[in-house]
Coordinates of C-alpha atoms in Angstrom, one line a residue:
Chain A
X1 CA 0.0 0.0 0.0
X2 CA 2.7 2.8 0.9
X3 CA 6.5 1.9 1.4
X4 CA 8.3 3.8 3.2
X5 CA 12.3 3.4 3.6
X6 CA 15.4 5.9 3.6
X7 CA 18.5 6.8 1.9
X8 CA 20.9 8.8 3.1
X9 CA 19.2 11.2 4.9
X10 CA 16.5 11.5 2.6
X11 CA 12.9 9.6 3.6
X12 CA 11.2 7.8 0.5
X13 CA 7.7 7.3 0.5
X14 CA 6.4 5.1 -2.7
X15 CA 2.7 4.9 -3.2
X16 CA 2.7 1.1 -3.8
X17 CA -0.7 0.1 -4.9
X18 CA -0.3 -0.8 -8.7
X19 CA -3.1 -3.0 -9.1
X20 CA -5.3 0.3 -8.4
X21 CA -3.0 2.6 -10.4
X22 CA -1.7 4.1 -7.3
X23 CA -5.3 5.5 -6.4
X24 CA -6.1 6.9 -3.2
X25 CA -8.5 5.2 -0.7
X26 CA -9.3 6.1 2.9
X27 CA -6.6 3.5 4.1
X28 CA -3.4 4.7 1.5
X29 CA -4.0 8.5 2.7
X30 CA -4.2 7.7 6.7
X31 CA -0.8 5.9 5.6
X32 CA 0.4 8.7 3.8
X33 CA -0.2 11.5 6.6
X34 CA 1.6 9.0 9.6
X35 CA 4.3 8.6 7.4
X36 CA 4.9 12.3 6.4
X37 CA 5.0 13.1 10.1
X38 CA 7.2 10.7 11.5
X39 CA 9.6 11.8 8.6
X40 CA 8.9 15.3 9.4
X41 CA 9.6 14.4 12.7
X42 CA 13.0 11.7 12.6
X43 CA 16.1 13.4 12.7
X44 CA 17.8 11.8 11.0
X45 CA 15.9 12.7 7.8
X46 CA 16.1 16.2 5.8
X47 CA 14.3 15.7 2.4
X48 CA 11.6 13.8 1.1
X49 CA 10.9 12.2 -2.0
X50 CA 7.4 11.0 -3.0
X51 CA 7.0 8.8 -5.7
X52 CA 4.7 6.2 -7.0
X53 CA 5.4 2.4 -8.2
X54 CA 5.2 1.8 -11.6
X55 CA 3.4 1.8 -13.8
X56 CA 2.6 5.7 -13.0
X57 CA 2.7 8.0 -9.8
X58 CA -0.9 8.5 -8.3
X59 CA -4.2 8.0 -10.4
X60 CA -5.9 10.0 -7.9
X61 CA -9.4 9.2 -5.8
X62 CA -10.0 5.4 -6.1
X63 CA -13.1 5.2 -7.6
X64 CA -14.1 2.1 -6.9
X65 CA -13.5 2.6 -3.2
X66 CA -15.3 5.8 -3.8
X67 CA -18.3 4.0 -5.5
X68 CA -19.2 1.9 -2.4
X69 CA -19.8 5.3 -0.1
X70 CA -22.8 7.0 0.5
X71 CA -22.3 10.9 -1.1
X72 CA -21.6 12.6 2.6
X73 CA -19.1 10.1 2.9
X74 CA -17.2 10.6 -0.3
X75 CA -17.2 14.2 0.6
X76 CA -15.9 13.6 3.7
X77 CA -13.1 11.3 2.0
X78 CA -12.3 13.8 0.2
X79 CA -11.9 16.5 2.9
X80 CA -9.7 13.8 4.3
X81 CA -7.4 13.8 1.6
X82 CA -7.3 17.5 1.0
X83 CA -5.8 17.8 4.5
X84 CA -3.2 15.1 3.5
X85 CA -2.5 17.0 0.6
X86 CA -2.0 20.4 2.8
X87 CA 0.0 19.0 5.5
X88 CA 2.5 18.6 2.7
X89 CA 3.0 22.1 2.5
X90 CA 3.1 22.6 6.6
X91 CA 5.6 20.1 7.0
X92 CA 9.3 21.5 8.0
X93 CA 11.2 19.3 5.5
X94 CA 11.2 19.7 1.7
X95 CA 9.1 17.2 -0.1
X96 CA 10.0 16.5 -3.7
X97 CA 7.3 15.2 -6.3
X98 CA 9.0 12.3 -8.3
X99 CA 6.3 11.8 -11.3
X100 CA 6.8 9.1 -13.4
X101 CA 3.9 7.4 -15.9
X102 CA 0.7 9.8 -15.0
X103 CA 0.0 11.8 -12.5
X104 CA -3.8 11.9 -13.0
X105 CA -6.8 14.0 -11.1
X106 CA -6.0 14.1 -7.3
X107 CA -2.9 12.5 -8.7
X108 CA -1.8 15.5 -10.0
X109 CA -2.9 17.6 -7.2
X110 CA -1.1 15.8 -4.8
X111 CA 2.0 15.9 -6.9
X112 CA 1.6 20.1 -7.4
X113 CA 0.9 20.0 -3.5
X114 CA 4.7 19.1 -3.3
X115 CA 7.1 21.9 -2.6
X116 CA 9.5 21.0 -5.7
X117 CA 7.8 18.1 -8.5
X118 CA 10.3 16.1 -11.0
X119 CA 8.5 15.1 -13.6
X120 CA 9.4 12.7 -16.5
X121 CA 9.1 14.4 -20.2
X122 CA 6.7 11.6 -21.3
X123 CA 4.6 11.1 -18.0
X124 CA 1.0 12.1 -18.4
X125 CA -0.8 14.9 -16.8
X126 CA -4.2 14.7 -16.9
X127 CA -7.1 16.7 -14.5
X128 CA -10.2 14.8 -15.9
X129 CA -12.5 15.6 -13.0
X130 CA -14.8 18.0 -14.9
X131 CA -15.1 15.9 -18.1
X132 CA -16.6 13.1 -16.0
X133 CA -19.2 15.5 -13.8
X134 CA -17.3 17.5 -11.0
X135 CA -14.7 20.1 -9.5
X136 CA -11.9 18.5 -8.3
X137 CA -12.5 18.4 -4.5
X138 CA -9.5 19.8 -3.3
X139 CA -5.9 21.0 -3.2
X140 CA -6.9 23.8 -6.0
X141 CA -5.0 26.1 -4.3
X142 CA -1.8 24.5 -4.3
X143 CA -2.4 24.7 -8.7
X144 CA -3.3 28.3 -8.2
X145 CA -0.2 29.0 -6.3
X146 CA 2.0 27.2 -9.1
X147 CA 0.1 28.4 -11.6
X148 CA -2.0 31.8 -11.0
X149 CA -6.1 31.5 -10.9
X150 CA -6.1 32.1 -14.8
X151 CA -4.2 28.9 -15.6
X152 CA -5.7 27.2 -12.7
X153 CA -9.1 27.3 -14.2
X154 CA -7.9 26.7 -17.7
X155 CA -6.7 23.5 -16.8
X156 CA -9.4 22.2 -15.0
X157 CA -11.9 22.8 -17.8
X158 CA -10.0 21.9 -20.6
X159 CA -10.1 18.0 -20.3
X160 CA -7.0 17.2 -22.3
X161 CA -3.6 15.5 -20.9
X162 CA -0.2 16.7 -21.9
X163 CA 2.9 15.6 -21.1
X164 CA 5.4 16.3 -18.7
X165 CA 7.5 19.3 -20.9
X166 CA 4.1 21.0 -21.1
X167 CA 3.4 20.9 -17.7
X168 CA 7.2 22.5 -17.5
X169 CA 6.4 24.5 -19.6
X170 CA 3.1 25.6 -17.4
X171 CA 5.0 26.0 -14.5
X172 CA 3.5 22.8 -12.8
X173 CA 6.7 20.9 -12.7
X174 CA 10.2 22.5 -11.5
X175 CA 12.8 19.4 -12.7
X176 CA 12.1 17.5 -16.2
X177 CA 14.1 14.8 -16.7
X178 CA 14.7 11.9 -19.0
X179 CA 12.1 9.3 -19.4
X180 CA 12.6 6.7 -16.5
X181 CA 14.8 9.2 -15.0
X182 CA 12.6 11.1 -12.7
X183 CA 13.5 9.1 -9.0
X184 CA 17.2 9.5 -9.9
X185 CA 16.8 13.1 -10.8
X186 CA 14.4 14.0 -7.4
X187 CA 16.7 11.7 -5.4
X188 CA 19.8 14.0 -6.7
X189 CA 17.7 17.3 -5.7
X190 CA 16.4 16.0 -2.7
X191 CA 20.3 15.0 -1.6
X192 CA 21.1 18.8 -2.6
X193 CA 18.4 20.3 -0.2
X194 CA 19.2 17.9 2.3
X195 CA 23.1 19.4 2.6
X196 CA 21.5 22.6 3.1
X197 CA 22.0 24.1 6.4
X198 CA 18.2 22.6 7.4
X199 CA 17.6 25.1 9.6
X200 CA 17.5 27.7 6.4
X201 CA 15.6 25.4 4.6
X202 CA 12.7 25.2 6.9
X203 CA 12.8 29.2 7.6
X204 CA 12.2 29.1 3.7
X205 CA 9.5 27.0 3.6
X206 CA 8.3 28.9 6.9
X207 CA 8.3 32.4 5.2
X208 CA 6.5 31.4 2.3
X209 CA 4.0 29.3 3.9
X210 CA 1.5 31.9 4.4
X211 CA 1.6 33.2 0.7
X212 CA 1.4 29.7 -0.8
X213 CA -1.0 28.1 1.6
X214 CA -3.1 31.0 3.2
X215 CA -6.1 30.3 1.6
X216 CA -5.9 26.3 0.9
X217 CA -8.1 25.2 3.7
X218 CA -10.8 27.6 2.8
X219 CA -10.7 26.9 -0.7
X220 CA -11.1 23.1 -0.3
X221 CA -13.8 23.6 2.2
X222 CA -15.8 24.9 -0.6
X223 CA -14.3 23.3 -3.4
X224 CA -15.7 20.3 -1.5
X225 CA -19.4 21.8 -1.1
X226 CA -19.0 22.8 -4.8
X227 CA -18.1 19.2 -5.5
X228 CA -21.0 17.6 -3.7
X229 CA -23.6 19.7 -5.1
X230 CA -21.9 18.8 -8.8
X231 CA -22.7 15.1 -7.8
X232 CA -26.5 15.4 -7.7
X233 CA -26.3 16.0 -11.0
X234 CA -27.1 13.5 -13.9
X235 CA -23.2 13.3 -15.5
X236 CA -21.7 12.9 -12.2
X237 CA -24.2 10.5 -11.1
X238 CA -23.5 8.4 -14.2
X239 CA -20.1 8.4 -13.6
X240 CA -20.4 7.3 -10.3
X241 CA -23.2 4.4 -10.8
X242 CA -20.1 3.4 -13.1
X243 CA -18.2 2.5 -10.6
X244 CA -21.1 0.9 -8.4
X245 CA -21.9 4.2 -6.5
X246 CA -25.4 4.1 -4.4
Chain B
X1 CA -17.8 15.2 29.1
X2 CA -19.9 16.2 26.7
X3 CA -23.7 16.2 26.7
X4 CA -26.1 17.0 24.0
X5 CA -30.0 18.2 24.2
X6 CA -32.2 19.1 21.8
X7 CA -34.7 21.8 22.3
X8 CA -36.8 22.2 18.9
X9 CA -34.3 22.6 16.1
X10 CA -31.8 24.2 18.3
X11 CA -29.2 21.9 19.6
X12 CA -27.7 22.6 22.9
X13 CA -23.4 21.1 23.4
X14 CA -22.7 21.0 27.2
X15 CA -18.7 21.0 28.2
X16 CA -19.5 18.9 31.3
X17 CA -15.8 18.6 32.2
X18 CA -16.0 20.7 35.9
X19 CA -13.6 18.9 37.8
X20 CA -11.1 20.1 35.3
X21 CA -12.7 23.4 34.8
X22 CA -13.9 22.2 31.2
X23 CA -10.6 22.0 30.3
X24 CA -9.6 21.3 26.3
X25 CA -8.2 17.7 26.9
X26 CA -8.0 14.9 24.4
X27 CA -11.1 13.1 25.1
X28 CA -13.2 16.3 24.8
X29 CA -11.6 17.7 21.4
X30 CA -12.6 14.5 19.8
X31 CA -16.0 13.9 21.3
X32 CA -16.1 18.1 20.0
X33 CA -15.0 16.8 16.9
X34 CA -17.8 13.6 16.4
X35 CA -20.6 16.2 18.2
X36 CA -19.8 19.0 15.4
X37 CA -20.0 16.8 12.6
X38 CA -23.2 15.1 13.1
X39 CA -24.9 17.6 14.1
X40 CA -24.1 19.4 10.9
X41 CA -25.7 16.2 9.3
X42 CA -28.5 16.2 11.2
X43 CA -31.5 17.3 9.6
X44 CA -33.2 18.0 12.6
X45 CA -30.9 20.6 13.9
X46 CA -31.1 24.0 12.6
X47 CA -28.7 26.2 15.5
X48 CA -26.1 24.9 18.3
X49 CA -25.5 26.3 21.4
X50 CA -22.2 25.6 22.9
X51 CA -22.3 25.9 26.7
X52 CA -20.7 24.6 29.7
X53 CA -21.6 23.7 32.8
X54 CA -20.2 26.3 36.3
X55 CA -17.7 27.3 37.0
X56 CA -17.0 28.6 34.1
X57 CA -16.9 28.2 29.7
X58 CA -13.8 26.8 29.7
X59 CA -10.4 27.1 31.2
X60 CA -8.1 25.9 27.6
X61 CA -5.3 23.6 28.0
X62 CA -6.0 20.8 30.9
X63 CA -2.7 21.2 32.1
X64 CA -3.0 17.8 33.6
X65 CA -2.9 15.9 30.9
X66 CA -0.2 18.2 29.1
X67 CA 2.0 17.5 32.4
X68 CA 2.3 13.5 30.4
X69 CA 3.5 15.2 27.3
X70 CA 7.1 16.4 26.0
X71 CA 7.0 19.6 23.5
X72 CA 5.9 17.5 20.3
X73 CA 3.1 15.9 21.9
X74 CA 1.6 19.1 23.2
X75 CA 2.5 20.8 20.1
X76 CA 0.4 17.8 17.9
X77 CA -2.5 18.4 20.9
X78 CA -2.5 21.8 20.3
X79 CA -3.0 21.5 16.7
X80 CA -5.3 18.9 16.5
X81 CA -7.9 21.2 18.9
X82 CA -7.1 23.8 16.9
X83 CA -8.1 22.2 13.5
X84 CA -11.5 21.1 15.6
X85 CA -12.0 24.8 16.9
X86 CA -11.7 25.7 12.7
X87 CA -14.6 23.0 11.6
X88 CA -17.2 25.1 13.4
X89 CA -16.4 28.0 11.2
X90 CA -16.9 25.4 8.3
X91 CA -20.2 24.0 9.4
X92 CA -23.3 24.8 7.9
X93 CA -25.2 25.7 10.9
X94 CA -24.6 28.6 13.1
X95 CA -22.8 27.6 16.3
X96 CA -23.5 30.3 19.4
X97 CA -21.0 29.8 22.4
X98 CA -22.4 31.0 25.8
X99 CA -20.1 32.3 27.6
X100 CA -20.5 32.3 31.3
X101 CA -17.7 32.2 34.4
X102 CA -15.1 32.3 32.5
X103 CA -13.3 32.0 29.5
X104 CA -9.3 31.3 29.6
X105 CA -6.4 30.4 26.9
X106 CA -8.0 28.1 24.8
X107 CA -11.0 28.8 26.5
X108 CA -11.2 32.6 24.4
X109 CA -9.9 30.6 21.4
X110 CA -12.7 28.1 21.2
X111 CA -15.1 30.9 22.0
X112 CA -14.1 33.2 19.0
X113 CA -13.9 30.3 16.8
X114 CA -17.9 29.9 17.4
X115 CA -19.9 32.2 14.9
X116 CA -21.5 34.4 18.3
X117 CA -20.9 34.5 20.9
X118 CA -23.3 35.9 24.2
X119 CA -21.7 36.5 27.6
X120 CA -22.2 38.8 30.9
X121 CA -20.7 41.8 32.6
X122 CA -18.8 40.3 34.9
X123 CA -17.1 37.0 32.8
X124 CA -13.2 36.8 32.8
X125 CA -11.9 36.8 29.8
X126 CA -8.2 36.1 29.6
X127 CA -5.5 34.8 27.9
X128 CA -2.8 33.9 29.9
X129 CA -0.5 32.5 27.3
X130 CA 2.2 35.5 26.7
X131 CA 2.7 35.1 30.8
X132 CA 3.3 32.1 30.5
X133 CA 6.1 32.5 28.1
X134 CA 4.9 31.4 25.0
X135 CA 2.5 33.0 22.1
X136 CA -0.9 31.2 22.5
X137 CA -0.1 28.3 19.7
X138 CA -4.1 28.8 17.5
X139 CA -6.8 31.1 17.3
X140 CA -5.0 34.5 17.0
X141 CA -6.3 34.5 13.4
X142 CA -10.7 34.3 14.6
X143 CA -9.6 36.7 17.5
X144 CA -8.0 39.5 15.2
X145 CA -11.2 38.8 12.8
X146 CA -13.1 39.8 15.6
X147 CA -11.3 42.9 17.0
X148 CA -8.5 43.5 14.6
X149 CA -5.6 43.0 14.5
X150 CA -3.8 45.7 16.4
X151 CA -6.4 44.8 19.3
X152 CA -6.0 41.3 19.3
X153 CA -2.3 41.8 19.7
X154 CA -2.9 43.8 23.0
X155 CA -5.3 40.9 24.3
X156 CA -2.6 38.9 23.7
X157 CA 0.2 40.6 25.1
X158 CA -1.3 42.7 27.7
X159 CA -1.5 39.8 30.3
X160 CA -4.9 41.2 32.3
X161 CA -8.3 39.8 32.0
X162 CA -10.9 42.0 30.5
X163 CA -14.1 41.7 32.2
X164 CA -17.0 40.5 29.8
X165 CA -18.7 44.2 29.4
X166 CA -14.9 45.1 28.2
X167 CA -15.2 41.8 25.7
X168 CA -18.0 43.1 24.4
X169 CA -17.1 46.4 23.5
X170 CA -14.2 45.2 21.9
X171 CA -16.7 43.2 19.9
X172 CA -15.1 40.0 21.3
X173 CA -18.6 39.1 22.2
X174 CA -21.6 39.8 20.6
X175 CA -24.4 39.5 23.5
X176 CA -24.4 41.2 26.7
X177 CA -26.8 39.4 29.3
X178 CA -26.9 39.2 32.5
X179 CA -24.8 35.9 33.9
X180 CA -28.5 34.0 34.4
X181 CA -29.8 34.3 31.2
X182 CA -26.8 33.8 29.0
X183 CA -27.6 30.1 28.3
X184 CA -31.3 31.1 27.8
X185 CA -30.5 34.1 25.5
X186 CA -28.0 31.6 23.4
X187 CA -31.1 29.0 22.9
X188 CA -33.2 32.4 21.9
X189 CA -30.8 33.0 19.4
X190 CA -30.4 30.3 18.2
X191 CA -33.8 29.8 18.1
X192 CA -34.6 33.0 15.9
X193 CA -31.8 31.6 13.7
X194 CA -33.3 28.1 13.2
X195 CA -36.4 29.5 12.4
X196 CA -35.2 31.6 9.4
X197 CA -35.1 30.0 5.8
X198 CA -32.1 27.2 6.7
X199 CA -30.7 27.9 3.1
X200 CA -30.0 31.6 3.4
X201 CA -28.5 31.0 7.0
X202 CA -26.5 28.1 5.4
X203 CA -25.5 30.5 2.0
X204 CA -24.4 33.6 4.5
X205 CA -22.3 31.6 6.6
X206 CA -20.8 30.0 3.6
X207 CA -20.2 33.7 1.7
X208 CA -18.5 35.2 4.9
X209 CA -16.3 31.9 5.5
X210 CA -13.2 33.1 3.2
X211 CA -13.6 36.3 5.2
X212 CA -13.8 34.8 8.7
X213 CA -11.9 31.5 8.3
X214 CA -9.7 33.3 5.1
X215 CA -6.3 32.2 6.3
X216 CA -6.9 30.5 9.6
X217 CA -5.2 27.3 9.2
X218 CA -2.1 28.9 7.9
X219 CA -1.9 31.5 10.7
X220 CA -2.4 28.6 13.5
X221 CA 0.5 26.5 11.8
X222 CA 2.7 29.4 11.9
X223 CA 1.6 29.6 15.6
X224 CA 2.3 26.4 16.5
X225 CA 5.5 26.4 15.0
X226 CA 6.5 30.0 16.9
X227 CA 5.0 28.0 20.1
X228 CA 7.0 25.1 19.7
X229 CA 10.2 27.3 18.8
X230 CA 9.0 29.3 22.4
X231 CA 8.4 26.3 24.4
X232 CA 12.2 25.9 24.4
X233 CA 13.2 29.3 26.0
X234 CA 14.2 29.1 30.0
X235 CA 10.7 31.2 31.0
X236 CA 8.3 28.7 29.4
X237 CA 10.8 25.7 30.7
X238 CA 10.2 27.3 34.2
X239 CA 6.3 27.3 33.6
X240 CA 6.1 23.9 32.0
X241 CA 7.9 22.2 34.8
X242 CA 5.4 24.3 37.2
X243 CA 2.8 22.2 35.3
X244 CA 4.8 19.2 36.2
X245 CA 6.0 18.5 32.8
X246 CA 9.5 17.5 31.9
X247 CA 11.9 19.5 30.1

């Protein structure tokens, strides 16, 4: 479900749930927030890196986990993993977005909730929430911050996927690298921040905190409410009877 | 701990925690937590009233129980309450704190993070946090919401209660009763409230949220961290061991 192992002085958390594509249930994002603490709180660790196992990095919500809840409780799921995804940005240490394969819907959120994201040139990028009936939950305001309200908007209408020198070239992804090259590339960085004087490093982090996340719990507060009114409706409805939804 | 009545479509949350002067402990943040939530499910509930039962609202911290934790543990207590304080700003339903007694540390934070908040003349208000030797570690965001900024900032540092008739001139109350009827002009309240249309209640709330909750859980992070960072200095080492922790 989620490995979590160090090297060096860097912690590596690997979303390890490929026969789901990496997707998020209630169980892999409880996971995720205990193990971003205790690294935020070992010693012994300076950097993370957050990856996925092959074949891609996160294919966001699991639907078919999210198909067997009642709608108050997929709203609250999602709450749920919107804090996951902003704790991210409270932590002390660095956390560095290794993307390889897709990083789709909350996929990609999570991976433009990290502070610095490697991405692979060929990965896919792909927000497909309103295509199939909604506003994506949560963690908006992390691709507002990375990408200004404009952008932001555009990308979560416009339905298509790109690859990972677009999203570069968007300003979603800091580090491009070759494909099958992105863990090697965010272990590198990650190694870099963690010779830092970590002290500096987390006054960094700590001075832009307020400017990147000020708004982010408010936001997906009513990104959420936005979301479950979208999934009364007849397209959202059909995408979730798809997946067995009640 | 916690009790729960129902008078209509008002809802009325009694802190029942005397013994510890209804003291923010573990337990109660997380049966807080579980009350908050379903009541905002609930489709027969309309209003809340948070109240508590003498000798006062609530006291903040239970010092008691922080006296078993080292720095990170309080400083992971602390946030968690604080992120419970925030969800009633996030609720759909109005939630009315009545104030009576007193209201201390956390005790003023849990207040101001209700949407009104009734008290009487002669309530203590205080926050003893800056005396202490640390900044209070949540809350400073809803309190300068309230007052502003500049005020908030004085409450903070100045160390002396305000008396509730001073709290509600500095609009850090809303309702001035006297001490009997403040639980009775909460229910009222809430009462008028419940009976308006529930989705224009529900729609204000949710407009004024940015504006109220804008950039609250940023600004308790940052306080938690500065607390933390304080927590380390010799005058808050000197009051935590006073509480009998060790450091």
């Amino acid at each position: 479900m989620l490995d979590v192992s160090t090297k060096g002085r860097v912690g590596i958390v690997s979303l390890n749930r490929p026969e789901r594509r990496n997707a998020m249930d209630r169980e892999l994002v409880a996971a995720l927030v205990a193990a971003l603490r205790r690294l935020d709180a070992d010693p012994m660790v300076a950097a993370i890196v957050l990856r996925g196992q092959a074949p891609g990095f996160c294919a966001g919500s699991d639907l078919k986990f999210i198909g067997r809840l009642s709608l108050e409780d997929t709203c609250r799921f999602e709450a749920e993993t919107g804090d996951m995804a902003r704790l991210i940005g409270f932590l002390r240490k660095p956390v560095i977005a290794s993307i390889e394969g897709f990083a789709l819907g909350g996929g990609f959120i999570l991976a433009v909730s990290c502070d610095l994201v490697v991405s692979a040139e060929d990965a896919r990028w792909h927000l497909p929430e309103v295509p199939i009936g909604w506003l994506t939950p949560w963690g908006l305001n992390a691709l507002v911050s990375r990408v200004g309200a404009i952008a932001a908007r555009k990308l979560c209408f416009a339905s298509e996927a790109f690859d990972g020198r677009e999203a570069k070239r968007l300003g979603l992804v800091d580090h491009l690298a070759a494909p099958g090259c992105a863990e090697e590339l965010a272990l590198a960085l990650a190694e870099r921040m963690a010779a830092l004087p970590a002290v500096a490093v987390a006054a960094t982090k700590r001075f832009f905190m307020p400017d990147i996340l000020g708004k982010a719990e408010v936001l997906d507060v009513e990104a959420n409410q936005v979301f479950a009114g979208n999934c009364r409706h007849p397209v959202a409805r059909a995408t979730l009877e798809r997946f067995g939804s009640r | 701990m916690l009790t729960r009545r129902q008078q209509g479509e008002v809802a009325i949350l009694t802190i029942d925690r005397s013994n510890r002067r209804n003291a923010l402990g573990t337990e109660l943040m997380q049966a807080l937590s579980e009350a908050f939530a379903e009541l905002d499910y609930d489709d027969g509930v309309a209003a809340v009233v948070l109240a508590a039962t003498a000798p006062g609202f609530c006291a903040g911290s239970d010092l008691k129980e922080l006296a078993t934790m080292n720095i990170a543990q309080m400083c992971a207590h602390e946030a968690e309450t604080a992120r419970v304080v925030r969800a009633i700003g996030f609720m759909e339903k109005p939630v009315i704190a009545a104030v009576c007694g007193f209201a201390l540390g956390g005790g003023v934070g849990l207040a101001v993070g209700c949407d009104l908040i009734v008290t009487h003349p002669e309530c203590r208000w205080h926050m003893p946090e800056v005396p202490n030797g640390w900044l209070p570690p949540w809350a400073l965001a809803a309190l300068s919401v309230r007052v502003g900024p500049v005020a908030a900032r004085r409450l903070v540092w100045a160390s002396e209660p305000v008396t509730g008739s001073e709290a509600y001139h500095l609009k850090l109350a809303d309702y001035l009763v006297p001490q009997a009827d403040v639980e009775s002009e909460a229910i009222a309240l809430a009462e008028r409230l419940a009976a308006l249309p529930r989705v224009a209640v529900a729609s204000t709330k949710r407009f004024f949220t940015p504006l109220i909750n804008g950039t609250a859980e940023a600004s308790d992070m940052l306080a938690n961290r500065i607390f933390a960072e304080n927590c380390q200095h010799d005058a808050s080492k000197a009051t935590l061991r006073k509480f009998g922790m060790k450091v």
